N, CA and C of each residue as an Amber inpcrd file, in Angstrom:
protein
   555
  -8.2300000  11.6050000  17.1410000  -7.1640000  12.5740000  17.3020000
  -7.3900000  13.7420000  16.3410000  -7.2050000  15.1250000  16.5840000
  -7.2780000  16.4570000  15.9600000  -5.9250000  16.1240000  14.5720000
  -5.3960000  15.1520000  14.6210000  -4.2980000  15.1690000  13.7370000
  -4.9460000  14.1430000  12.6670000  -5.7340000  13.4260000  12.6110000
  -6.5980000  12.4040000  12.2430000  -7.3400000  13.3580000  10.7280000
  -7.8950000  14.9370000  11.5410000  -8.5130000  15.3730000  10.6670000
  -8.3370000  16.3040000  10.4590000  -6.7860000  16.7900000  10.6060000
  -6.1920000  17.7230000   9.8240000  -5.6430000  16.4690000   8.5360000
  -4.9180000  15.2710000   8.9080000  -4.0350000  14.9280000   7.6150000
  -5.7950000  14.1600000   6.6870000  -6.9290000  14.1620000   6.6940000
  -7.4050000  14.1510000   5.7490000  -7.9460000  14.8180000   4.7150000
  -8.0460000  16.2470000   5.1260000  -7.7260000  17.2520000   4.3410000
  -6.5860000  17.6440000   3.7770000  -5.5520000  17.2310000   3.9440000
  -4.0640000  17.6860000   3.5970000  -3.9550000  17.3680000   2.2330000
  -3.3360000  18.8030000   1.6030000  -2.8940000  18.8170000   0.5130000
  -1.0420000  19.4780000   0.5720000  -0.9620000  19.0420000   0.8550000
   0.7850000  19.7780000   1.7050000   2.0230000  19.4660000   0.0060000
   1.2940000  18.1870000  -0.3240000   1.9770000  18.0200000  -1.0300000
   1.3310000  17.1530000  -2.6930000   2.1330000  16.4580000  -3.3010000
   1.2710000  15.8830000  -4.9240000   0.5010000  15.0780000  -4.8240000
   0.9450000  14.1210000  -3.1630000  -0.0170000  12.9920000  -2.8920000
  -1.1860000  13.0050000  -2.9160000  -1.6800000  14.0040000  -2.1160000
  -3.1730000  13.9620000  -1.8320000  -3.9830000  13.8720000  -3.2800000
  -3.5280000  14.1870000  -4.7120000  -4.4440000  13.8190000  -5.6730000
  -4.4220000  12.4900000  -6.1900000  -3.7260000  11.6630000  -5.6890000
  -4.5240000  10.2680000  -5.9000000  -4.7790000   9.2230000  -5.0730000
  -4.6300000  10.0400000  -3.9380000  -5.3230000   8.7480000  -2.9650000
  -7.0410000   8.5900000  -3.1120000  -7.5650000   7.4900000  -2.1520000
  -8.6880000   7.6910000  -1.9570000  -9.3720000   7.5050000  -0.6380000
  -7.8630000   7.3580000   0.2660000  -7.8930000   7.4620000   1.4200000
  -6.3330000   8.3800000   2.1440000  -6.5700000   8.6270000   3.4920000
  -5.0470000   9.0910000   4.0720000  -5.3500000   7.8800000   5.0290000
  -4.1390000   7.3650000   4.6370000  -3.8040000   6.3620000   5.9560000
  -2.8500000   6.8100000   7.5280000  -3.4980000   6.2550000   8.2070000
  -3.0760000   7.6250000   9.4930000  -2.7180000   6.4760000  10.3450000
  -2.9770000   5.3950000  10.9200000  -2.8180000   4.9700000  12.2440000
  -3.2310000   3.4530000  12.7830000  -2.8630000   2.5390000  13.0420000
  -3.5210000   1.4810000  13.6330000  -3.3870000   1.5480000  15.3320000
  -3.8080000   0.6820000  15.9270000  -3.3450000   0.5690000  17.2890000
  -3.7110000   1.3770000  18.4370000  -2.7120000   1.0040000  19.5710000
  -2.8930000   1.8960000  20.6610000  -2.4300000   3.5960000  20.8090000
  -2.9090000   4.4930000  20.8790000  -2.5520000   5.6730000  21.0260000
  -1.2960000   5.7210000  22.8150000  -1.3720000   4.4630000  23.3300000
  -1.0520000   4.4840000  24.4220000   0.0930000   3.2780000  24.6930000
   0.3140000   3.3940000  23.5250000   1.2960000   2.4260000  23.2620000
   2.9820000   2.4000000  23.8720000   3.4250000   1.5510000  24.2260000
   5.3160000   1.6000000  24.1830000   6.1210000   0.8700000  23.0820000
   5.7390000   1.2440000  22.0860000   6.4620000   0.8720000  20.8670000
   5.3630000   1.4080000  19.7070000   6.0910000   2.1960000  18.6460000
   5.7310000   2.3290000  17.5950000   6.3470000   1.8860000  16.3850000
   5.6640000   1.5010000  15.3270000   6.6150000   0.5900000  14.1320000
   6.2270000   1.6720000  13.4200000   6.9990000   1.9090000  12.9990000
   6.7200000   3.2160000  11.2250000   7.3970000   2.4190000  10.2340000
   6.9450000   2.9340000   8.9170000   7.2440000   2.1310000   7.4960000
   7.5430000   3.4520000   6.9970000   7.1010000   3.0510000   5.5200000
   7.3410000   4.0790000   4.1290000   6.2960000   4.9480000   3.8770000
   4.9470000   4.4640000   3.5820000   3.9770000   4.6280000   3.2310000
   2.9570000   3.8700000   2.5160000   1.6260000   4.3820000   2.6820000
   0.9860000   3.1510000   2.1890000   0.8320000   2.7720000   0.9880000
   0.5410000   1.6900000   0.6930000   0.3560000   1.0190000  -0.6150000
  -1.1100000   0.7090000  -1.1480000  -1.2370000   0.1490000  -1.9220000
  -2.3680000   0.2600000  -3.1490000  -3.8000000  -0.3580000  -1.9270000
  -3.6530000  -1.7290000  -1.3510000  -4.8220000  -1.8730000  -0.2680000
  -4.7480000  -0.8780000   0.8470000  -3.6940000  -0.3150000   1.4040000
  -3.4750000   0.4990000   2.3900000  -4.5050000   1.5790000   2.1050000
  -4.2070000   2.3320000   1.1160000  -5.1960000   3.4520000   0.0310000
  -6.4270000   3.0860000   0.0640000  -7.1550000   1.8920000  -0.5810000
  -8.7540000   1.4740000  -0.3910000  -9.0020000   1.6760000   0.7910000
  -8.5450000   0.7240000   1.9500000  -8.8990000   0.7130000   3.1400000
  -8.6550000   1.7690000   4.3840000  -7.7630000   2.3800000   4.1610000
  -7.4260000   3.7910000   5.0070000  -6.6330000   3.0390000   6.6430000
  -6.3770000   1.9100000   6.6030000  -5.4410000   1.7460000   7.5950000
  -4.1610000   1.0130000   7.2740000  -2.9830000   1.2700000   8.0050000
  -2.0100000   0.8630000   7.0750000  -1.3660000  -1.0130000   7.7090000
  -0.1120000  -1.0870000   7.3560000  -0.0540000  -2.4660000   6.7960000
  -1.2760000  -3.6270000   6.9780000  -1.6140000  -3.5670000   5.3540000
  -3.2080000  -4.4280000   5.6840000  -2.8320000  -5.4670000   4.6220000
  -2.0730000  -5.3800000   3.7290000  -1.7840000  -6.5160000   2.9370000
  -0.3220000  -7.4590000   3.0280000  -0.1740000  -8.1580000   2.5720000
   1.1760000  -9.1480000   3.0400000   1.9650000  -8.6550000   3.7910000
   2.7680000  -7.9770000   3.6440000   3.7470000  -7.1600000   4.7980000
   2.8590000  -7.0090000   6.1340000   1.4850000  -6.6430000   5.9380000
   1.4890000  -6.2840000   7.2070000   0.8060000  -7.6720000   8.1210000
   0.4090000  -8.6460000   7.3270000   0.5130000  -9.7100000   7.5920000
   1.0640000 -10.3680000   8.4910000   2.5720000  -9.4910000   8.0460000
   4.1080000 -10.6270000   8.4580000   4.3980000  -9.8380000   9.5280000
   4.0310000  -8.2190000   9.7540000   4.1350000  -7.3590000  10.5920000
   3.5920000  -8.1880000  11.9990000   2.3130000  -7.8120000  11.6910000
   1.3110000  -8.5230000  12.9160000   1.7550000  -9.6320000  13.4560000
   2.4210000 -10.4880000  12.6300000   3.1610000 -12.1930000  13.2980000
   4.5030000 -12.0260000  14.0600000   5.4180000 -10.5260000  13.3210000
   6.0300000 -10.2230000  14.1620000   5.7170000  -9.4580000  15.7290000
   5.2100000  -8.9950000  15.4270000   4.2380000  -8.1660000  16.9190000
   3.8770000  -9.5120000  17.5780000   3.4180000 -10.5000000  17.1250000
   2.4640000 -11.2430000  18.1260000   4.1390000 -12.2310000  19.0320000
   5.0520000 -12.3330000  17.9020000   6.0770000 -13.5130000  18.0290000
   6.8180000 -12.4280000  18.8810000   6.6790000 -11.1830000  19.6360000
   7.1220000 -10.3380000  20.4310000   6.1740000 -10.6910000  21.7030000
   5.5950000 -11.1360000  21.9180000   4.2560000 -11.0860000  22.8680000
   3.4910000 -10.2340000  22.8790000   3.2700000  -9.1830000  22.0160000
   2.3130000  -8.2800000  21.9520000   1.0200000  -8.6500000  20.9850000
  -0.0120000  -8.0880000  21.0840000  -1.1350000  -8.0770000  20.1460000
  -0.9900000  -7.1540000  19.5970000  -1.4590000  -6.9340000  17.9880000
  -1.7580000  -6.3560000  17.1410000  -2.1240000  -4.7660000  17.3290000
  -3.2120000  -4.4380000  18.7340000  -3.6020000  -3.5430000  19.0140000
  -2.5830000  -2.9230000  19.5930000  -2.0310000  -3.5160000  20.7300000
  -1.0990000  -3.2230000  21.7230000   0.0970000  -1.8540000  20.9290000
   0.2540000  -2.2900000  20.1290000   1.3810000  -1.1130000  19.4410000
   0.6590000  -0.0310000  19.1540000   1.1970000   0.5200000  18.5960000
   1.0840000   1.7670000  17.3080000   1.7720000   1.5590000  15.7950000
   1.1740000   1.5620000  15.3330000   1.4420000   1.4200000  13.3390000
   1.2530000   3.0340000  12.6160000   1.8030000   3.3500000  12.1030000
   1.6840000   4.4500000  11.0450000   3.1480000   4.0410000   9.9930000
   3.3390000   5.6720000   8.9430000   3.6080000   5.7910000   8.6300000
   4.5410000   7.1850000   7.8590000   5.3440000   7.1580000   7.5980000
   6.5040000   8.3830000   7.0770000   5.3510000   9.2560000   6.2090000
   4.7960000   8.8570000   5.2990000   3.8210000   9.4560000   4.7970000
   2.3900000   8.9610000   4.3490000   1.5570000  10.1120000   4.3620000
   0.0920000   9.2050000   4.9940000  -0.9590000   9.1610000   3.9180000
  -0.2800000   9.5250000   2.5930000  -0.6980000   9.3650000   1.3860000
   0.1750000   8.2290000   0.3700000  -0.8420000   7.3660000  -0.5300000
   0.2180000   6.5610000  -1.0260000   0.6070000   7.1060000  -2.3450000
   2.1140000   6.6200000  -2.5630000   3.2740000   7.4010000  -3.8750000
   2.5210000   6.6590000  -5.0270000   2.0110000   7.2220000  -6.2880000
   1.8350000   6.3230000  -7.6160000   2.6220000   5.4360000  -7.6930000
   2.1900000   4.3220000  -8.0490000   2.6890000   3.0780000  -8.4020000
   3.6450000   2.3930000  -7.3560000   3.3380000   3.0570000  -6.1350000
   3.6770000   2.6050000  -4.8890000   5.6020000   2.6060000  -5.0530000
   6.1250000   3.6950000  -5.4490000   7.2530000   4.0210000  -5.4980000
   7.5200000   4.5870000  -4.1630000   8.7590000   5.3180000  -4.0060000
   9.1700000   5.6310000  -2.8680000   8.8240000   7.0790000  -2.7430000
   8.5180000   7.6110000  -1.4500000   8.3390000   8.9470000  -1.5680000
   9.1560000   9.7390000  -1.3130000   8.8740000  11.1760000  -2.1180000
  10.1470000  11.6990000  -2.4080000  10.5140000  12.5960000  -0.7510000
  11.8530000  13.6170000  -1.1410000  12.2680000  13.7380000   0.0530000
  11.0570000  14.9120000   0.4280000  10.6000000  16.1700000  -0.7300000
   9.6470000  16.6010000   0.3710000   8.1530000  16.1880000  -0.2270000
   7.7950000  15.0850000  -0.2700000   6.8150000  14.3690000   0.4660000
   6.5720000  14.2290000   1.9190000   7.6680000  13.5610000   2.0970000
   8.0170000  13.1860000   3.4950000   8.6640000  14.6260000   4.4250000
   9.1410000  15.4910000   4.0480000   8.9170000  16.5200000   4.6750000
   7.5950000  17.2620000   5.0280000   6.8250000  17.2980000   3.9660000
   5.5910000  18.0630000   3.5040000   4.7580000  16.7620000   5.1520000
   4.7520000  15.6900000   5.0690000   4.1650000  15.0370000   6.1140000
   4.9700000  15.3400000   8.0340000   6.0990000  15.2410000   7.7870000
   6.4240000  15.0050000   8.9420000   6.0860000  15.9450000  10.0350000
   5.4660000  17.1500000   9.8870000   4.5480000  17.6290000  11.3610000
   4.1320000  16.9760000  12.0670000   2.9370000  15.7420000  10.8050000
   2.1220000  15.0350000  11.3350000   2.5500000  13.9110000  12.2310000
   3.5270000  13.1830000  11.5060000   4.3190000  12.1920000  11.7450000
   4.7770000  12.4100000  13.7660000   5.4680000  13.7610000  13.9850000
   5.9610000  14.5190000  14.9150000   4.5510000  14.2520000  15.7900000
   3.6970000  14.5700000  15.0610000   2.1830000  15.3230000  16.4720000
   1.8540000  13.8640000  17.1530000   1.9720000  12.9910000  15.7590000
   1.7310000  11.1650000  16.2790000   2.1770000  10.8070000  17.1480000
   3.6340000  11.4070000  17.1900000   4.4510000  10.5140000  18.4840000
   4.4010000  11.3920000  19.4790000   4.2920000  12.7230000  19.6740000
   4.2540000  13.6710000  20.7020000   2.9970000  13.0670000  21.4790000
   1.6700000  12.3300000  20.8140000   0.5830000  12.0580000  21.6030000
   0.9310000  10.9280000  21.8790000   1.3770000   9.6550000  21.3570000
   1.5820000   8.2690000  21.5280000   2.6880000   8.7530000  22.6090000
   3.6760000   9.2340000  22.6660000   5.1370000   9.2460000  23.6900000
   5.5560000   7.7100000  23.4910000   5.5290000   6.8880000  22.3810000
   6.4050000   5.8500000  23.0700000   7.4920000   5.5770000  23.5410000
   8.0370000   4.4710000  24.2980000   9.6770000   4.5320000  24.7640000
  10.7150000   3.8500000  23.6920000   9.8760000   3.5570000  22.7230000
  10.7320000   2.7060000  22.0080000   9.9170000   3.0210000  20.1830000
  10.4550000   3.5770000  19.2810000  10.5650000   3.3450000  17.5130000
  10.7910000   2.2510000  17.1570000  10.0100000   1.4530000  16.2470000
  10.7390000   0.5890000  15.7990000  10.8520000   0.9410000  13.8350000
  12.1180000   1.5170000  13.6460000  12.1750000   2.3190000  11.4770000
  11.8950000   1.2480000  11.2830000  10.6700000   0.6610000  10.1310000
  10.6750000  -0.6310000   9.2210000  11.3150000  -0.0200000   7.6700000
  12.6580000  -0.3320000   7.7860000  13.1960000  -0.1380000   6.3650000
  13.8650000   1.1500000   5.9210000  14.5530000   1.3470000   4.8410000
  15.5680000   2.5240000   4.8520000  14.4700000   3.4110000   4.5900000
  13.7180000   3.7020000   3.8410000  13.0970000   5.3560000   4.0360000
  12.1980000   5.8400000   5.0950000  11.6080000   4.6340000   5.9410000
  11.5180000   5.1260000   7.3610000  12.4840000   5.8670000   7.8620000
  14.1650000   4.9860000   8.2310000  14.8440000   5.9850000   8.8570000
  15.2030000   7.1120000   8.4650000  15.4500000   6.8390000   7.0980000
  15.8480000   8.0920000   6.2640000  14.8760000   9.7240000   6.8350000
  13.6390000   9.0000000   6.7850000  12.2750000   9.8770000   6.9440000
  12.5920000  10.3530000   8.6270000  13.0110000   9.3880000   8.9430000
  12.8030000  10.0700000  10.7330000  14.1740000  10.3610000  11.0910000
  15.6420000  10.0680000  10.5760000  17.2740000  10.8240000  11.0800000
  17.5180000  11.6680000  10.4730000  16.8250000  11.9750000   8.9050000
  17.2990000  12.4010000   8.3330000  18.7660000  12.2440000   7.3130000
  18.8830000  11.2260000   7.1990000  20.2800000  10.1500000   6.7910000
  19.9790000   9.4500000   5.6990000  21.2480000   9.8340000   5.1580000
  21.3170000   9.2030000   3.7980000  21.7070000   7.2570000   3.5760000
  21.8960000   6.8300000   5.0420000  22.7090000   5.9120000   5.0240000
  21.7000000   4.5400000   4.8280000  22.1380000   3.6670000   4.4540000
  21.2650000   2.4060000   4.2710000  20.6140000   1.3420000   5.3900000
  19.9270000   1.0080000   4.7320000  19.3240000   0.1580000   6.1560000
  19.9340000  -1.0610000   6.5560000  20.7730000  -1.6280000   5.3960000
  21.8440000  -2.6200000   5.6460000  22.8600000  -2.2470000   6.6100000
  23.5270000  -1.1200000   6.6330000  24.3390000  -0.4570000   7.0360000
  23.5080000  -0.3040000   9.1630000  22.4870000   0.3280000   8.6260000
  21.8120000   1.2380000  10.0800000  21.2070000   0.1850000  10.9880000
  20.7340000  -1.2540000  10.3860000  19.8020000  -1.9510000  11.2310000
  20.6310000  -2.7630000  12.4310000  20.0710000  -3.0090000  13.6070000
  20.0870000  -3.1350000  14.9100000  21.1970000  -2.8990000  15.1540000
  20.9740000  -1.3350000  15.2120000  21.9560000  -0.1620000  15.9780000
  21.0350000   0.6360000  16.3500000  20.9900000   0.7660000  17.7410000
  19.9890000   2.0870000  18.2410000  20.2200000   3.5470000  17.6110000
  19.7260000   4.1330000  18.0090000  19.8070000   5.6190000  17.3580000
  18.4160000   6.4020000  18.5440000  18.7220000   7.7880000  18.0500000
  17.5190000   8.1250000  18.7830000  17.3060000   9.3480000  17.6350000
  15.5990000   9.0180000  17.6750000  14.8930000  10.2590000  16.7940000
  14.9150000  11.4760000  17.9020000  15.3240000  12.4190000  16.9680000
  15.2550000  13.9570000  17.8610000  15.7480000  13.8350000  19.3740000
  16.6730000  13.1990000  19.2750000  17.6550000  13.3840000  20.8660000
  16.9930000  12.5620000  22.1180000  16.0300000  11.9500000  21.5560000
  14.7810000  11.4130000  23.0530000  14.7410000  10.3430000  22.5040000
  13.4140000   9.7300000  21.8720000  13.0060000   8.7160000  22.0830000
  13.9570000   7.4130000  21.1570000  14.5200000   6.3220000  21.3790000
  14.9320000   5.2510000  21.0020000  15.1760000   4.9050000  20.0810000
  15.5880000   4.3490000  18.9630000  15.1340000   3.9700000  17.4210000
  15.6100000   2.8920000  17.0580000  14.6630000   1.7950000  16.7320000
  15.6450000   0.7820000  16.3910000  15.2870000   0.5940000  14.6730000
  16.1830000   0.9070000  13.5330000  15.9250000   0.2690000  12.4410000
  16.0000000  -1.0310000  12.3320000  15.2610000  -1.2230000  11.1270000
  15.7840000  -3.2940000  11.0780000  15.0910000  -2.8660000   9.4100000
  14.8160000  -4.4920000   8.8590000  14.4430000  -4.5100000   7.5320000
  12.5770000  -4.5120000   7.2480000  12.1870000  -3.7140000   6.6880000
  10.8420000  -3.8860000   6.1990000   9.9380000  -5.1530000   5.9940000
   9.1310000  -5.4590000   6.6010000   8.3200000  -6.4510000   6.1170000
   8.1960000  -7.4280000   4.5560000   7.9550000  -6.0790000   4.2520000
   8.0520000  -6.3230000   2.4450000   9.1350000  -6.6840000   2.1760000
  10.2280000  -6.3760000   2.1690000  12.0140000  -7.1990000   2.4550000
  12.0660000  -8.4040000   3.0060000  11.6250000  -8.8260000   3.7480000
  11.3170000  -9.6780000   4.2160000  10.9870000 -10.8680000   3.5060000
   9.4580000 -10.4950000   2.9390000   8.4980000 -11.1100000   2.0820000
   9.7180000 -11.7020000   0.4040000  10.9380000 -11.3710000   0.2390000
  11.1000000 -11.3750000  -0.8030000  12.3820000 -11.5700000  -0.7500000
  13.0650000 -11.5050000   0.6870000  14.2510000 -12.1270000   1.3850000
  14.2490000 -12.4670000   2.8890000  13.4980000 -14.0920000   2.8230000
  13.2290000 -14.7950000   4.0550000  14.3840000 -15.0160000   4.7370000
  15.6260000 -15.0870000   4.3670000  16.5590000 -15.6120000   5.0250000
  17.0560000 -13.8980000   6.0250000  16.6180000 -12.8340000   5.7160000
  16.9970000 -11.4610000   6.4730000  16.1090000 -11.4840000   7.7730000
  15.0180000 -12.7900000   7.8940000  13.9450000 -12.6480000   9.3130000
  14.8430000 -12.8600000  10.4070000  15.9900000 -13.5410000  10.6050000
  17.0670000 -13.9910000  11.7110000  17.4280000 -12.5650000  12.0690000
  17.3570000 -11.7440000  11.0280000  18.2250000 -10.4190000  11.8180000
  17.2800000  -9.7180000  12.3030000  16.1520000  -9.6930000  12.1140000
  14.9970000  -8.7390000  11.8540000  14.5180000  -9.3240000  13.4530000
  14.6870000 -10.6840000  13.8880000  14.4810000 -11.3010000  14.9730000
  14.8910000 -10.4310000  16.2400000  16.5060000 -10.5650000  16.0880000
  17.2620000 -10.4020000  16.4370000  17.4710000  -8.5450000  17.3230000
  16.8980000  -7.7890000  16.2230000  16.3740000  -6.7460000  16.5390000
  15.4090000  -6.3230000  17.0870000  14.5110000  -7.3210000  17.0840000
  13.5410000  -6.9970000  17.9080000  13.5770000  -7.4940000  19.0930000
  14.3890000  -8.4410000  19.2190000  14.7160000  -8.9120000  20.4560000
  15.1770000  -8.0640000  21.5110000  15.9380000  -7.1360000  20.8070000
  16.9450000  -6.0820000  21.1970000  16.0250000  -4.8970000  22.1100000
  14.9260000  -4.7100000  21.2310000  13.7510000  -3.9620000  21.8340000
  13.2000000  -4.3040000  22.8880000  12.7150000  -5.7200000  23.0590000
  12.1480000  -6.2930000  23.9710000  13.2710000  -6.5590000  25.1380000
  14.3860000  -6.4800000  25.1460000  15.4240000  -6.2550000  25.9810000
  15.7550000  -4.8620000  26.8630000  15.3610000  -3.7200000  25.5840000
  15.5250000  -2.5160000  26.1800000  14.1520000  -1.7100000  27.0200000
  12.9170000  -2.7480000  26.6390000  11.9470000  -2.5390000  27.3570000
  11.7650000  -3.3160000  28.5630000  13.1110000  -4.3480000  28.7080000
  13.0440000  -4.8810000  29.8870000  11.7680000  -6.2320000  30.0990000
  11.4510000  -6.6270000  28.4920000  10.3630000  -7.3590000  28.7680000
  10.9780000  -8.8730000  28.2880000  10.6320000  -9.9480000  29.0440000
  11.2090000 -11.1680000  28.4190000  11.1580000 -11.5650000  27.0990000
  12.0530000 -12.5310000  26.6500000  11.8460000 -13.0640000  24.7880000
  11.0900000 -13.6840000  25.1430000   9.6250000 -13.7010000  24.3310000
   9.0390000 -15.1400000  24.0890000   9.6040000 -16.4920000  23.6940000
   9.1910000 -17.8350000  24.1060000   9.1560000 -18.7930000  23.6640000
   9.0330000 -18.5240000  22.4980000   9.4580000 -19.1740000  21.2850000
   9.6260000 -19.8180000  20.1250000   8.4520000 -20.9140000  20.0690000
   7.1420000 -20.8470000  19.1470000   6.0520000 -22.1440000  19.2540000
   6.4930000 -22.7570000  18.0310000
């Protein structure tokens, strides 16, 4: 993608001086569902694709416990440089990115967002409001496409008992895509 190699040159904002990668994208470009996060983190950075360490682990098991494969989606992120010390990125960070963010989904078109976690949505409604508060309640980014928040992977990883809701929401997706729940193995 032409957006691939504009954001590895990008200096838009403070990030770009300590990465050693831009993390841009996993998956299908042709996808009906996209998962967005925060941004990447410290393996995300070495390796240049994003959720590659525990979270995205738990990501991928969620994708698969959807009936989808790994590929089948689209993965990115709010911003495509990772924050020092893997803090949160600020608000124009995530401004300074979101063209890109925009050009991602204008080429992907999926029918369905899935925000992983409050500064995803924050990053894509523009809303101050929490993800406790926002998760499995639809919404729609920019008047069109779908949005379902729920809780981050990494949330997850560190509050197992929040996977029932996180389920639950995705279920919701796979409902609005009209596709059956998987069996439970």
């Amino acid at each position: 993608m032409l957006v691939d190699q504009e954001v590895r040159g990008c200096q838009r904002c403070g990030l770009h001086a300590g990465r050693t990668h831009t993390v841009l994208h996993r998956g299908s470009p042709n996808a009906e569902i996209v998962f967005i996060g925060e941004g990447p983190g410290q393996e995300e950075d070495l390796s240049g694709e994003p959720f590659v360490g525990a979270a995205g682990q738990l990501l991928d098991k969620m994708i698969v416990a959807m009936g989808y494969g790994r590929d089948d989606v689209y993965i990115c992120n709010i911003v495509k440089c990772r924050p020092p010390k893997n803090r949160k990125p600020e608000p124009q960070e995530m401004e300074a990115c979101s063209p890109y963010l925009a050009r991602q989904l204008d080429i992907v078109k999926p029918r369905v967002i899935v925000a992983l976690g409050a500064t995803a949505v924050q990053g894509l409604l523009g809303t101050a409001e929490g993800i406790t508060r926002l998760r499995g309640t639809w919404k729609l980014y920019k008047g069109t496409i779908p949005l379902m928040p729920t809780f981050h992977p990494a949330y997850l990883l560190r509050q197992p008992s929040a996977k029932r809701e996180v389920w639950s929401d995705l279920k919701g997706v796979l409902q609005f895509l009209g596709r059956a729940v998987p069996a439970r193995s």
